[in-house]
Coordinates of C-alpha atoms in Angstrom, one line a residue:
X254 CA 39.6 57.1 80.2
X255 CA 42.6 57.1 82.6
X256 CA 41.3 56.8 86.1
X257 CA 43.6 59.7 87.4
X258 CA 41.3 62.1 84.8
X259 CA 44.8 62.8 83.2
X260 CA 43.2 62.6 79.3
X261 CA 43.6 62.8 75.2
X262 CA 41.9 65.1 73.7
X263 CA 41.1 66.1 70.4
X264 CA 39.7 69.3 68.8
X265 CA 39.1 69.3 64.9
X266 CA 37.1 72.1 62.6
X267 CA 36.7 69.1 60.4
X268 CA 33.2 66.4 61.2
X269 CA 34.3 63.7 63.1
X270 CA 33.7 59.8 61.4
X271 CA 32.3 57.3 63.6
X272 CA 32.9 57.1 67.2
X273 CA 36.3 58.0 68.6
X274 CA 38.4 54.3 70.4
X275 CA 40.5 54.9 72.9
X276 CA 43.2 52.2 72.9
X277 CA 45.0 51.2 76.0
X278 CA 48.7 50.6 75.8
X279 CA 49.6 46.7 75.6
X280 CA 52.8 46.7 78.0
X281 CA 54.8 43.6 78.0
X282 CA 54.6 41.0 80.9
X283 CA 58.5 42.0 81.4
X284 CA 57.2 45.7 81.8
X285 CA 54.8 45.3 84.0
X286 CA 55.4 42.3 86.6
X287 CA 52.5 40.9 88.2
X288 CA 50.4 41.8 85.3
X289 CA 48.2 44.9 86.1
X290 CA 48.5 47.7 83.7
X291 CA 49.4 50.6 85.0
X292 CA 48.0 54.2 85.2
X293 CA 48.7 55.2 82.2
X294 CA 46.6 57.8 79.0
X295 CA 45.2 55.4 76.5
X296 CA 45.6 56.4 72.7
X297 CA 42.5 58.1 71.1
X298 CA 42.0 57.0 67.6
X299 CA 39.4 59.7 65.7
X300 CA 38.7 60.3 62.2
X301 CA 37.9 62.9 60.4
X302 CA 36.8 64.2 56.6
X303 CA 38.7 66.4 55.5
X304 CA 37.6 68.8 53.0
X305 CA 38.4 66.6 49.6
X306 CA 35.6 64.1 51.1
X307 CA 38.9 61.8 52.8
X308 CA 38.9 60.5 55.9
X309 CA 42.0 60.9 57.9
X310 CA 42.8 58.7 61.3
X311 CA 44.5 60.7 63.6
X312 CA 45.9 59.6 66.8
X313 CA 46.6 61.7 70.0
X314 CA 49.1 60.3 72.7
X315 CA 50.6 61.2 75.5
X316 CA 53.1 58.7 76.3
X317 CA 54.4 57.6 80.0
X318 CA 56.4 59.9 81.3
X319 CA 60.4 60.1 82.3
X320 CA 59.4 59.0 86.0
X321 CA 58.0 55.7 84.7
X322 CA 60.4 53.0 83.3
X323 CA 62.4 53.5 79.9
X324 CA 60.0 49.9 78.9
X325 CA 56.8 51.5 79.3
X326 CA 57.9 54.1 76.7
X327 CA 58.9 51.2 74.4
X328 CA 55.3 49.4 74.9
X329 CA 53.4 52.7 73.6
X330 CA 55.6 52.6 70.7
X331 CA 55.0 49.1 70.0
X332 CA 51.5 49.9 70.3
X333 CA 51.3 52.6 68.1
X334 CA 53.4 50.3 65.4
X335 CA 50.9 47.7 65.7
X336 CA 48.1 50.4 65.3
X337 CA 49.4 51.6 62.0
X338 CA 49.6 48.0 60.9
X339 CA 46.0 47.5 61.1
X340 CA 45.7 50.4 58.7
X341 CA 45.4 50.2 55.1
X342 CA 48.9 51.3 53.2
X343 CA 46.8 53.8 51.7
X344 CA 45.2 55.6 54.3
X345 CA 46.0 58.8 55.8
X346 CA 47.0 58.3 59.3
X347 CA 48.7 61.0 61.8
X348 CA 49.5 60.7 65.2
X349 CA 50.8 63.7 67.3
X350 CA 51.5 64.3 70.9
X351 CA 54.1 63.9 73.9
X352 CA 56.1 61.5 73.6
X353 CA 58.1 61.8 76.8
X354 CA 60.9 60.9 74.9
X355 CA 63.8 62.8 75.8
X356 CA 67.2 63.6 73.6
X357 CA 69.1 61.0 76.5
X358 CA 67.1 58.2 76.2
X359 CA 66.6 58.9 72.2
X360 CA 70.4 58.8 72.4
X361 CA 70.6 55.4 73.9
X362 CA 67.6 53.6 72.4
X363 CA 66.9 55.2 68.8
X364 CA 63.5 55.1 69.3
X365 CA 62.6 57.8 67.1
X366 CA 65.4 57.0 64.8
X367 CA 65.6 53.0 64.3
X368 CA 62.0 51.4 65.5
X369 CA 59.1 55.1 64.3
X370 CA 61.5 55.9 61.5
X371 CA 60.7 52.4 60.2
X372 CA 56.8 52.6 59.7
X373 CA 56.8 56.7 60.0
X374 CA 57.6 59.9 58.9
X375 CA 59.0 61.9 61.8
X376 CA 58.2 65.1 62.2
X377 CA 61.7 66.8 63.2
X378 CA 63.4 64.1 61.3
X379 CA 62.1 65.1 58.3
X380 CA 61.6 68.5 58.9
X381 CA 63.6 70.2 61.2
X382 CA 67.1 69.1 60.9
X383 CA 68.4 71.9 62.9
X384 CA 65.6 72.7 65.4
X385 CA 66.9 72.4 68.6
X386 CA 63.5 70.2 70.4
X387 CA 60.0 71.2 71.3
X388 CA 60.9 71.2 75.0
X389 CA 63.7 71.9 77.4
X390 CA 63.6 69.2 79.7
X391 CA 66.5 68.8 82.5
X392 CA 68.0 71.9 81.1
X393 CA 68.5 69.4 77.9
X394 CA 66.3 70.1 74.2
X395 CA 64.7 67.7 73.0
X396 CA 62.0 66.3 71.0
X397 CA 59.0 65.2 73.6
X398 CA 56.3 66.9 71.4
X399 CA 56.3 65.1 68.2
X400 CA 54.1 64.4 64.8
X401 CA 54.1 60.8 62.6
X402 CA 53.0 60.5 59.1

């Protein structure tokens, strides 16, 4: 739980499996000097079974936002890489949230294009070519609020 109460949550029709994790965000020692983690949402980890008799991890996030450092952004995605690679390639695994990252720094660091693109399916990459974003942000669209498959 983050200590601010600032949490994931998640809300399913379908039984939960298990016990939900929450995972904490491994930043880098370059991200965080002096090594205390910052205040930051952890990512919940919950699975459900669907109606076929399949269980599906799903992951909520809510990312650090544009007031914290550009790294902090590129630790959760590292984390949520390294998430999916403890996965089997065959299971179902979705992760949805706010992403805090906005059409600027997407612009400059890809991170939806070059480094989620690589393990992911992303939802307005795939999807929604010509949507516009999920959020004005800055008086700028872009794609905070996203979905990976």
């Amino acid at each position: 739980m983050d200590e601010r109460g600032i949490d994931v949550g998640f809300l399913s029709r379908y039984p939960i499996v298990g016990k939900p994790v929450l995972h904490q965000i491994q930043f880098s020692k370059e991200s965080v000097p002096g090594g205390k983690p910052p205040a930051t949402r952890g990512i919940l980890e919950v699975q459900v079974k669907l109606p076929t008799g399949e269980v599906m991890t799903v992951f909520g996030v809510h990312f650090p936002s544009q007031s914290h450092p550009h790294s902090w952004r590129e630790d959760a995605v590292a984390t949520i890489n390294n998430l999916l690679a403890q996965k089997n390639p065959t299971d179902m695994v979705l992760v949805g949230g706010d992403f805090n990252i906005t059409k600027e720094e997407e612009s400059s660091s890809g991170l939806f294009h070059n480094v989620l693109s690589k393990n992911w399916s992303v939802s307005h990459i795939v999807g929604c070519k010509d949507c516009k974003g999920t959020e004005v942000y800055h008086n700028i669209w872009s794609f905070l609020d996203v979905h990976l498959y």
